[in-house]
Amino acid sequence: MWWKLFFLLLYFLMLFILARFFEAVVWYETGIFATQLVDPVTLSFRRLKTILECRGLGYSGLAEKRDVRELVENSGELMQGELYSAIKNEEQQTGSDSSTSFSGEMHFYELVEDTKDGIWLVQVIAQDRNPLLSTANWGKMVQKVSQFGIRTGTFNCSSDSRYCHKRGWIKSTLIMSVPQTYASKGKVMLKEYDGRRIETEHIFKWMTAHVASRIKTIRVSQRLLDDWYQMEKQPVKMFLFARLLQPPAFFSTLSIKFTGRIEFIFVDVRDWENTSVLEEIGVQQTPSYILKTPEGIYRYGNSTGEFISLHAMDSFLRSVQPEVNDLFILSLVMVNLMAWMDLFITQGATIKRFVVLISTLGTYNSLLIISWLPILGFLQLPYLDSFYEYSLKLLRYADTTTIASWVRSDWTFYSSHPALFLSTYLAHGLLIDYFEKKRRCSNEDQNANNLEWLSSLWDWYTSYLVHPIASFQNFESDWDDDPNFLLERLAFPDLWLHPLVPTDYIKNLPTWKFRLSPDPNGDPEAHHSSTSDGNPEPDPDWSRWPCGMLHCTECVVCLENFDTDCLVMGLPCGHVFHQQCIVVWLAGGRHCCPVCRWPSNKKRPVRPRATEPLDPE
């Protein structure tokens, strides 16, 4: 497990270096960095509208480029990285339409009314009526609101007319669901569009106005001082100081997503002539996005990857004030990335690799879920509130550093380029596989075909389940060797409690080194040359094995072949394993052979050979 963790950390380090390399290449070719500021004056009218679309600001009625440019400047500084992301999102959204079709009342209730931390826009089509928005306009609306995390759906009253009559939906309309309270998991409020104009811009303006009404808005300087120094139950606050009529849509939707964790406050400074109040609290310029915590204030936008967009600020706030679900998903991703390393660390047949991988995935995920259960229980205890707050404080200190901003920027970059992430993971795994083969010196039968390995696995599995099994030399029952063995098995079956057995006998078990037979010509390099020329590999040196030990080249505990000069240990039944593997097996209280279940502390009687006459006595 520690090797997998080491390889995973090495992979993250490789991703970090690769991201810095890409930044250097872009700087060399274009002479710009992602954090370099862009002057809106140099942008075209279309590019300015694209930036406003991504920030969620309406520009209807602004015919001149100067007005649009001022709106961009008043909503926040523009960086090269944000401009690139906005252009890329505009290209990717073309033709995308992911809208839910509701089948009835229960479906609508589960997704819309029972969603406490999201926004829904639903087009209701009355029975025997045309929809309010045409198919083309509805597709544009879906593309426009989906970039802010707003989910969309269509409810056709012909599928459940009774529910439509119950709600009073007698004509086609638009319904928006917004959390009603500021508490986490509060009630949901349904609002119906009552405007006469059905253009996309007017509907979006209606939506953003309702969402922005949930944010605390401050327009007087004295009220700002009172709220700034007031100690409330919510210690983390996100302030926006800007000369705007209402906050951008991305800022408003984030306030709903972080309900109960972070309080969002919009400060309108359009009519403020005296800016001494802003200087008193540490705000040097507007617009500014300020995160206020018990540890101090942090100006968002000064570090790498901190763009004025939904995804960038969402990543930043999740790292500063995470919830339990965020930590669980992070641990789930880390554990599964570690488990997939087994596909490259394991040597041998292809099917063998995947069998070990599936086993590791099941084990790691089961242990993860079991480990999280007591953690969730401890978090419910009131005595751990101070510990929880202290942990969040340390996390905020760490996440406001420059290195943390680089990590968030790299996370955003690789999550938006999954093909690059998967290809680098595969390349890293192939390097691990290459060095692992070199480390094991390839003295084993690692290239056995899949059929042979499956056959050996089936033999081991059947021998594990069926008791007694046939001997490797004679098809005689193990029960016939010692009748007392049957009584011991009946007295202490596997499903009952086992007796306490001293482990002193383990040090007396035969142990030796697994070696290959010497070359008849006395050439020490013959083993390596024979493998490279395609000649068959040399056989193990069975003469070094103690008498009574069964010949084998693989340990059935770890399913790995014996390396040259590795320590192996034999049991009284004759089966041989890796010394470390069988010691761990026996020390865990399983005092029997993993193959035949013969007691590991009981000497097995010697069988007479078939060619030898039996003693008449």
XYZ file of C-alpha atoms in Angstrom:
617
model
C 0.000 0.000 0.000
C 2.837 2.394 0.835
C 4.433 1.765 -2.538
C 1.150 2.650 -4.244
C 0.886 5.841 -2.216
C 4.466 6.718 -3.156
C 3.780 6.133 -6.865
C 0.594 8.218 -6.655
C 2.396 11.137 -5.030
C 5.114 10.801 -7.655
C 2.408 11.009 -10.325
C 0.965 14.193 -8.798
C 4.445 15.688 -8.765
C 4.809 14.808 -12.433
C 1.487 16.543 -13.218
C 2.640 19.641 -11.340
C 5.901 19.798 -13.296
C 4.071 19.130 -16.576
C 1.682 22.042 -15.919
C 4.618 24.379 -15.294
C 6.170 23.129 -18.534
C 3.000 23.939 -20.479
C 2.964 27.433 -18.969
C 6.578 27.940 -20.054
C 5.779 26.772 -23.596
C 2.808 29.146 -23.859
C 4.913 32.010 -22.543
C 7.696 31.211 -25.012
C 5.338 31.092 -28.004
C 2.961 33.944 -27.128
C 4.788 35.918 -24.453
C 1.795 35.862 -22.052
C 0.820 34.078 -18.850
C -2.644 32.960 -17.801
C -2.537 35.461 -14.924
C -1.647 38.365 -17.169
C -4.310 41.091 -17.202
C -6.170 41.889 -20.396
C -7.189 45.416 -21.313
C -10.885 45.274 -22.365
C -10.236 48.115 -24.808
C -8.247 45.727 -27.029
C -11.117 43.215 -27.280
C -13.806 43.142 -29.918
C -17.470 43.743 -29.176
C -18.170 40.015 -29.552
C -15.423 39.012 -27.105
C -16.715 41.501 -24.541
C -20.206 40.009 -24.793
C -18.695 36.524 -24.363
C -17.067 37.641 -21.085
C -20.360 39.096 -19.850
C -22.141 35.854 -20.790
C -19.723 33.806 -18.668
C -19.972 36.190 -15.718
C -23.757 36.333 -15.959
C -24.334 40.019 -16.601
C -27.087 41.231 -18.896
C -26.091 43.579 -21.685
C -29.464 44.119 -23.391
C -29.918 47.780 -24.202
C -26.165 48.452 -24.395
C -25.576 49.206 -28.045
C -22.156 50.839 -27.807
C -18.892 49.052 -27.165
C -17.888 51.585 -24.511
C -20.879 50.702 -22.301
C -20.182 46.992 -22.622
C -16.492 47.551 -21.815
C -17.342 49.554 -18.689
C -19.647 46.763 -17.533
C -16.789 44.278 -17.891
C -14.424 46.540 -15.970
C -16.964 47.150 -13.169
C -17.483 43.410 -12.622
C -13.815 42.489 -12.138
C -10.360 42.375 -13.697
C -9.992 40.244 -16.810
C -7.130 37.739 -17.126
C -5.850 35.800 -20.109
C -6.911 32.523 -18.510
C -10.506 33.686 -18.076
C -10.642 34.916 -21.672
C -9.354 31.555 -22.949
C -11.870 29.629 -20.809
C -14.750 31.841 -21.966
C -13.916 31.279 -25.638
C -13.530 27.528 -25.090
C -16.864 27.264 -23.235
C -18.608 29.155 -26.018
C -17.309 26.652 -28.573
C -18.173 23.583 -26.460
C -21.736 24.712 -25.693
C -22.702 24.790 -29.358
C -25.257 22.042 -29.951
C -25.299 20.816 -26.336
C -28.731 20.293 -24.791
C -29.099 18.401 -21.502
C -32.647 18.963 -20.283
C -34.716 16.609 -18.112
C -38.188 15.442 -19.151
C -40.390 14.909 -16.085
C -42.740 11.945 -16.148
C -45.093 13.027 -13.372
C -45.595 14.524 -9.924
C -43.208 12.255 -8.011
C -40.434 12.728 -10.544
C -40.878 16.498 -10.356
C -40.916 16.454 -6.563
C -37.781 14.330 -6.205
C -35.658 16.434 -8.554
C -37.043 19.952 -8.136
C -38.919 20.441 -4.884
C -36.649 18.165 -2.867
C -33.453 19.841 -4.152
C -32.413 22.208 -1.374
C -29.147 23.598 -2.724
C -29.753 24.170 -6.439
C -31.769 26.155 -8.965
C -34.147 24.693 -11.529
C -35.776 26.250 -14.594
C -38.727 24.164 -15.820
C -40.825 24.786 -18.907
C -44.412 23.701 -18.231
C -46.373 22.746 -21.347
C -50.107 22.947 -20.653
C -52.382 20.244 -21.973
C -53.304 20.764 -25.637
C -51.165 23.949 -25.703
C -47.924 24.981 -27.382
C -44.842 25.613 -25.209
C -44.012 29.167 -24.181
C -40.565 28.899 -25.788
C -39.955 27.249 -29.111
C -37.512 24.387 -29.407
C -34.754 26.673 -30.698
C -35.262 29.341 -28.010
C -35.483 26.715 -25.263
C -32.179 25.226 -26.449
C -30.546 28.670 -26.237
C -31.973 29.132 -22.755
C -30.611 25.777 -21.626
C -27.135 26.643 -22.914
C -27.227 30.052 -21.250
C -28.221 28.930 -17.748
C -26.384 25.577 -17.638
C -22.978 27.297 -17.423
C -24.042 28.652 -14.008
C -25.056 25.260 -12.628
C -28.783 25.888 -13.187
C -30.573 22.688 -14.156
C -33.401 22.648 -16.665
C -36.359 20.408 -17.416
C -39.677 20.109 -19.253
C -42.995 19.113 -17.655
C -45.725 18.102 -20.096
C -49.139 18.283 -18.446
C -50.467 15.563 -20.746
C -48.428 13.069 -18.670
C -49.982 14.196 -15.343
C -52.918 16.576 -15.849
C -54.113 16.203 -12.260
C -50.891 17.668 -10.869
C -51.044 20.586 -13.310
C -54.602 21.413 -12.170
C -53.460 21.133 -8.577
C -50.670 23.642 -9.225
C -52.856 25.934 -11.341
C -50.810 25.501 -14.495
C -53.613 26.062 -16.981
C -51.363 27.723 -19.548
C -47.820 27.117 -20.716
C -45.303 28.933 -18.538
C -41.829 28.871 -16.976
C -41.187 27.825 -13.366
C -38.036 28.567 -11.380
C -37.238 26.858 -8.078
C -34.992 28.665 -5.574
C -34.238 27.808 -1.925
C -36.454 29.993 0.226
C -34.353 30.233 3.397
C -30.683 30.947 4.074
C -30.270 27.729 6.064
C -28.771 24.624 4.512
C -31.416 22.175 3.229
C -34.215 24.714 3.652
C -37.551 24.953 1.859
C -37.836 25.485 -1.889
C -39.837 28.326 -3.444
C -41.435 28.027 -6.908
C -41.735 31.235 -8.943
C -43.693 31.576 -12.185
C -42.546 33.836 -15.004
C -45.036 36.685 -15.376
C -43.278 38.734 -18.066
C -44.767 39.461 -21.431
C -41.562 39.254 -23.452
C -40.227 35.773 -24.079
C -36.759 36.644 -25.348
C -33.860 34.767 -23.768
C -32.242 37.929 -22.359
C -35.417 39.068 -20.575
C -36.057 35.634 -19.049
C -32.464 35.439 -17.865
C -32.716 38.924 -16.387
C -35.850 37.846 -14.484
C -34.031 34.798 -13.123
C -30.901 36.660 -12.021
C -33.000 39.329 -10.306
C -34.769 36.718 -8.162
C -31.538 34.893 -7.331
C -29.730 38.146 -6.482
C -32.537 39.120 -4.100
C -31.347 36.343 -1.760
C -27.950 38.008 -1.335
C -27.551 40.603 1.383
C -27.054 43.946 -0.384
C -25.372 46.930 1.308
C -25.621 50.415 -0.165
C -24.783 52.539 2.935
C -21.291 52.818 4.399
C -22.418 52.735 8.030
C -24.267 49.493 7.489
C -21.105 48.042 5.980
C -19.122 48.821 9.146
C -21.811 47.271 11.324
C -21.875 44.105 9.253
C -18.080 43.938 8.868
C -17.314 43.942 12.600
C -20.377 41.990 13.666
C -19.572 38.520 14.996
C -22.211 36.105 13.766
C -22.639 32.366 13.655
C -21.258 32.309 10.110
C -17.580 33.333 10.422
C -16.738 33.109 6.699
C -18.100 35.802 4.372
C -17.572 36.588 0.702
C -17.863 40.294 -0.170
C -18.197 41.841 -3.622
C -17.433 45.553 -3.812
C -18.497 46.844 -7.239
C -20.279 49.638 -9.073
C -23.114 47.445 -10.315
C -26.880 47.405 -10.009
C -26.847 43.749 -8.952
C -24.151 41.083 -8.552
C -23.168 38.842 -11.490
C -25.136 35.627 -11.927
C -22.168 33.398 -11.087
C -21.797 35.162 -7.719
C -25.515 34.750 -6.975
C -25.645 31.049 -7.869
C -22.589 30.354 -5.710
C -24.428 31.890 -2.753
C -27.063 29.157 -3.106
C -24.489 26.410 -3.551
C -22.672 27.408 -0.350
C -25.778 28.064 1.721
C -25.004 27.443 5.379
C -21.225 27.526 4.839
C -20.364 30.959 3.447
C -22.395 34.157 3.567
C -22.342 36.190 0.340
C -22.663 39.986 0.592
C -22.896 42.491 -2.268
C -21.733 46.058 -1.592
C -22.936 48.607 -4.148
C -20.490 51.534 -4.116
C -21.882 53.466 -7.092
C -23.084 56.430 -4.978
C -20.202 56.445 -2.478
C -18.225 59.659 -2.615
C -16.247 58.997 0.574
C -14.095 55.856 0.271
C -12.470 56.159 3.700
C -14.696 53.379 4.970
C -13.292 51.028 2.332
C -9.734 51.989 3.245
C -10.500 51.386 6.906
C -11.480 47.760 6.310
C -8.590 47.151 3.865
C -10.326 47.419 0.481
C -7.944 49.322 -1.778
C -9.793 49.196 -5.083
C -13.111 48.354 -6.701
C -14.260 45.995 -7.967
C -12.883 43.586 -5.357
C -13.829 40.081 -4.220
C -12.874 39.830 -0.546
C -13.016 36.662 1.555
C -13.343 37.562 5.236
C -12.440 34.848 7.743
C -11.631 34.899 11.478
C -7.954 34.783 10.442
C -8.120 37.920 8.282
C -9.089 38.997 4.767
C -8.031 37.508 1.438
C -8.418 39.320 -1.881
C -9.579 36.853 -4.504
C -7.977 37.319 -7.917
C -4.341 37.946 -6.988
C -3.093 34.342 -7.304
C -2.799 31.795 -10.095
C -6.075 30.476 -11.472
C -8.308 32.857 -9.508
C -10.485 34.038 -12.382
C -13.817 35.867 -12.212
C -15.836 32.806 -13.198
C -18.095 30.202 -11.618
C -15.771 27.190 -11.806
C -12.669 29.033 -10.586
C -14.364 30.614 -7.565
C -16.243 27.389 -6.796
C -12.938 25.485 -6.662
C -11.450 28.158 -4.403
C -14.371 28.224 -1.951
C -14.588 24.416 -1.823
C -10.967 24.235 -0.728
C -11.361 27.014 1.845
C -14.651 25.833 3.378
C -15.264 22.206 2.326
C -18.138 20.049 3.427
C -17.944 16.398 4.410
C -19.111 15.256 0.988
C -16.227 17.113 -0.690
C -13.691 15.364 1.540
C -15.317 11.991 0.915
C -15.190 12.432 -2.872
C -11.551 13.514 -2.651
C -10.648 10.448 -0.582
C -12.625 8.234 -2.975
C -10.673 9.533 -5.968
C -7.338 9.127 -4.163
C -8.094 5.562 -3.035
C -9.193 4.423 -6.489
C -6.144 5.992 -8.137
C -3.987 4.063 -5.674
C -5.874 0.832 -6.354
C -5.419 1.132 -10.118
C -1.655 1.154 -9.559
C -1.972 -2.594 -8.935
C -2.628 -3.082 -12.645
C 0.972 -2.024 -13.336
C 2.718 -3.249 -10.182
C 1.429 -6.830 -10.526
C 3.549 -8.919 -12.891
C 2.395 -11.937 -14.880
C -0.552 -12.807 -17.089
C -3.033 -10.128 -18.141
C -5.981 -11.834 -16.470
C -3.932 -12.122 -13.303
C -3.407 -8.354 -13.303
C -7.114 -7.649 -13.642
C -8.067 -10.206 -10.991
C -5.690 -8.548 -8.535
C -7.003 -5.113 -9.597
C -10.647 -6.056 -8.982
C -9.738 -7.534 -5.622
C -7.829 -4.389 -4.647
C -10.632 -2.079 -5.785
C -13.178 -3.983 -3.737
C -10.952 -4.095 -0.667
C -9.903 -0.446 -0.747
C -13.402 0.921 -1.370
C -14.897 -1.280 1.339
C -12.273 -0.153 3.838
C -12.856 3.471 2.827
C -16.592 3.285 3.443
C -16.090 1.435 6.728
C -13.544 4.049 7.833
C -15.875 6.942 7.053
C -18.739 5.579 9.172
C -17.095 6.279 12.565
C -15.795 9.624 11.248
C -19.336 10.731 10.423
C -20.442 9.576 13.853
C -17.703 11.568 15.616
C -18.555 14.709 13.654
C -22.053 14.627 15.123
C -20.737 14.895 18.670
C -21.024 18.411 20.143
C -17.720 18.003 21.979
C -15.828 17.986 18.683
C -17.022 21.397 17.482
C -13.831 23.098 18.628
C -11.719 20.433 16.938
C -13.709 20.862 13.724
C -13.285 24.641 13.772
C -9.565 24.331 14.483
C -9.191 21.946 11.533
C -10.977 24.375 9.224
C -8.737 27.156 10.439
C -5.590 25.196 9.550
C -7.134 24.328 6.190
C -7.848 27.993 5.450
C -4.277 28.924 6.305
C -2.985 26.281 3.887
C -5.445 27.004 1.061
C -4.654 30.717 0.885
C -0.998 30.113 0.006
C 0.588 30.366 -3.433
C 1.197 26.610 -3.679
C -2.490 25.948 -2.997
C -3.454 28.310 -5.816
C -1.167 26.373 -8.181
C -2.780 23.099 -7.127
C -6.281 24.488 -7.725
C -5.224 25.844 -11.093
C -3.779 22.470 -12.109
C -6.937 20.692 -10.885
C -9.075 22.966 -13.082
C -6.760 22.460 -16.049
C -6.608 18.655 -15.915
C -10.316 18.276 -15.116
C -11.098 20.249 -18.274
C -8.693 18.013 -20.275
C -9.548 14.441 -19.161
C -7.768 12.867 -22.142
C -4.491 14.428 -21.050
C -5.028 13.251 -17.468
C -5.743 9.650 -18.507
C -2.862 9.504 -20.972
C -0.350 10.755 -18.407
C -1.678 8.256 -15.841
C -1.265 5.439 -18.368
C 2.260 6.567 -19.237
C 3.153 6.730 -15.546
C 1.756 3.228 -15.040
C 3.743 1.811 -17.953
C 6.932 3.277 -16.479
C 6.109 1.622 -13.160
C 5.537 -1.678 -14.966
C 8.888 -1.359 -16.766
C 10.927 -0.644 -13.629
C 9.055 -3.318 -11.687
C 10.103 -5.910 -14.246
C 13.698 -4.726 -14.012
C 13.602 -4.872 -10.233
C 12.370 -8.461 -10.173
C 15.118 -9.540 -12.595
C 12.646 -11.675 -14.576
C 13.683 -15.066 -13.152
C 10.034 -16.014 -12.734
C 7.443 -17.352 -15.064
C 5.917 -13.884 -15.420
C 4.922 -14.353 -19.027
C 2.764 -17.404 -18.454
C -0.304 -17.328 -20.654
C -3.716 -16.486 -19.272
C -5.055 -20.029 -19.593
C -2.262 -21.508 -17.467
C -2.712 -18.888 -14.781
C -6.494 -19.391 -14.705
C -5.931 -23.118 -14.389
C -3.603 -22.655 -11.417
C -6.048 -20.172 -9.869
C -8.902 -22.649 -10.223
C -6.831 -25.412 -8.627
C -6.047 -23.140 -5.695
C -9.678 -22.035 -5.362
C -11.072 -25.553 -5.368
C -8.428 -26.701 -2.885
C -9.388 -23.787 -0.656
C -13.093 -24.712 -0.655
C -13.101 -28.490 -0.746
C -11.958 -30.391 2.351
C -10.453 -32.910 2.273
C -8.561 -32.607 -1.006
C -6.528 -35.124 -2.869
C -2.808 -35.319 -2.256
C -0.409 -34.205 -4.945
C 1.308 -37.616 -4.887
C -1.414 -40.111 -3.990
C -5.169 -39.677 -4.163
C -5.589 -40.536 -0.532
C -7.704 -38.549 1.866
C -6.047 -36.249 4.373
C -8.492 -37.494 6.973
C -6.953 -40.973 6.794
C -3.560 -39.683 7.939
C -4.783 -38.834 11.411
C -8.362 -39.587 12.631
C -7.898 -36.995 15.387
C -7.760 -34.318 12.704
C -11.422 -34.931 11.915
C -12.348 -34.556 15.584
C -10.395 -31.313 15.844
C -12.177 -29.969 12.755
C -15.562 -30.845 14.216
C -14.678 -29.303 17.558
C -13.399 -26.046 16.077
C -14.910 -25.429 12.622
C -14.088 -22.307 10.632
C -17.347 -20.598 11.566
C -16.767 -21.108 15.297
C -14.179 -19.679 17.680
C -10.653 -20.994 17.216
C -8.500 -22.030 20.182
C -5.504 -19.923 21.140
C -2.416 -21.589 19.672
C 1.121 -20.506 20.659
C 3.161 -19.139 17.777
C 6.536 -20.362 18.998
C 6.503 -23.172 16.455
C 6.807 -20.706 13.542
C 10.504 -20.090 14.142
C 11.135 -23.855 13.906
C 9.573 -24.240 10.455
C 12.079 -24.950 7.655
C 13.280 -21.821 5.857
C 15.681 -21.596 2.931
C 16.506 -19.488 -0.130
C 14.928 -20.173 -3.476
C 17.714 -20.561 -6.070
C 18.087 -21.787 -9.604
C 20.161 -24.777 -10.597
C 23.795 -23.865 -11.392
C 24.923 -23.664 -14.989
C 26.834 -26.837 -16.010
C 29.537 -24.728 -17.726
C 30.072 -22.637 -14.598
C 29.197 -19.356 -16.322
C 27.520 -17.007 -13.827
C 26.030 -14.932 -16.686
C 24.448 -17.930 -18.365
C 21.035 -17.348 -16.828
C 20.779 -13.873 -18.285
C 22.099 -14.826 -21.697
C 19.783 -17.820 -21.991
C 16.768 -15.638 -21.389
C 17.857 -13.026 -23.932
C 18.539 -15.684 -26.663
C 15.108 -17.173 -26.268
C 16.343 -20.394 -24.596
C 14.225 -21.983 -21.845
C 14.799 -20.588 -18.372
C 16.815 -22.729 -15.902
C 14.969 -24.937 -13.429
C 14.995 -24.328 -9.694
C 17.669 -26.110 -7.659
C 15.477 -28.691 -5.920
C 18.500 -30.223 -4.175
C 18.482 -27.351 -1.689
C 14.880 -28.074 -0.657
C 14.282 -29.997 2.568
C 12.978 -33.509 2.297
C 9.194 -33.781 1.992
C 8.624 -30.345 0.506
C 6.456 -30.201 -2.628
C 8.066 -28.591 -5.653
C 6.463 -25.299 -6.703
C 7.498 -21.878 -8.027
C 4.589 -19.705 -6.876
C 3.254 -18.548 -3.512
C -0.527 -19.026 -3.354
C -0.880 -16.395 -0.613
C 0.256 -13.412 -2.706
C -0.088 -15.173 -6.085
C 3.462 -14.095 -7.004
C 6.314 -16.260 -8.286
C 9.424 -16.886 -6.209
C 12.326 -14.527 -6.894
C 15.877 -15.775 -6.887
C 17.416 -15.708 -3.386
C 14.065 -14.927 -1.772
C 13.267 -16.610 1.548
C 10.677 -19.385 1.391
C 9.160 -21.408 4.207
C 7.614 -24.860 4.234
C 4.796 -26.239 6.377
C 4.476 -29.762 7.781
C 2.063 -30.669 4.977
C 4.787 -29.963 2.384
C 3.432 -26.797 0.775
C 5.888 -23.904 0.343
C 5.271 -20.153 0.443
C 7.082 -16.833 0.749
C 8.478 -16.653 4.257
C 6.962 -13.233 4.899
C 3.561 -14.187 3.446
C 3.114 -17.353 5.470
C 4.363 -15.752 8.702
C 1.737 -13.024 8.363
C -0.865 -15.715 7.619
C 0.049 -17.796 10.678
C 0.495 -14.837 13.021
C -3.051 -13.718 12.185
C -4.451 -16.762 13.990
C -4.931 -19.029 10.963
C -2.803 -21.978 12.100
C -3.326 -24.109 9.040
C -2.051 -24.446 5.496
C -3.711 -22.041 3.037
C -3.931 -24.893 0.498
C -4.854 -28.115 2.272
C -5.876 -26.797 5.731
C -3.527 -29.198 7.539
C -2.586 -27.742 10.973
C 0.661 -25.813 10.691
C 1.755 -26.844 14.215
C 1.079 -30.566 13.768
C 3.556 -32.931 12.170
C 2.102 -34.974 9.366
C 2.621 -38.760 9.462
C 4.909 -40.143 6.781
C 3.019 -42.188 4.204
C 4.418 -45.503 3.002
C 5.246 -45.504 -0.692
C 3.228 -47.776 -2.968
C 6.372 -49.804 -3.869
C 7.317 -50.489 -0.246
C 5.835 -53.516 1.582
C 3.669 -52.678 4.557
C 4.683 -53.762 8.025
C 2.552 -56.794 8.980
C 2.345 -55.419 12.508
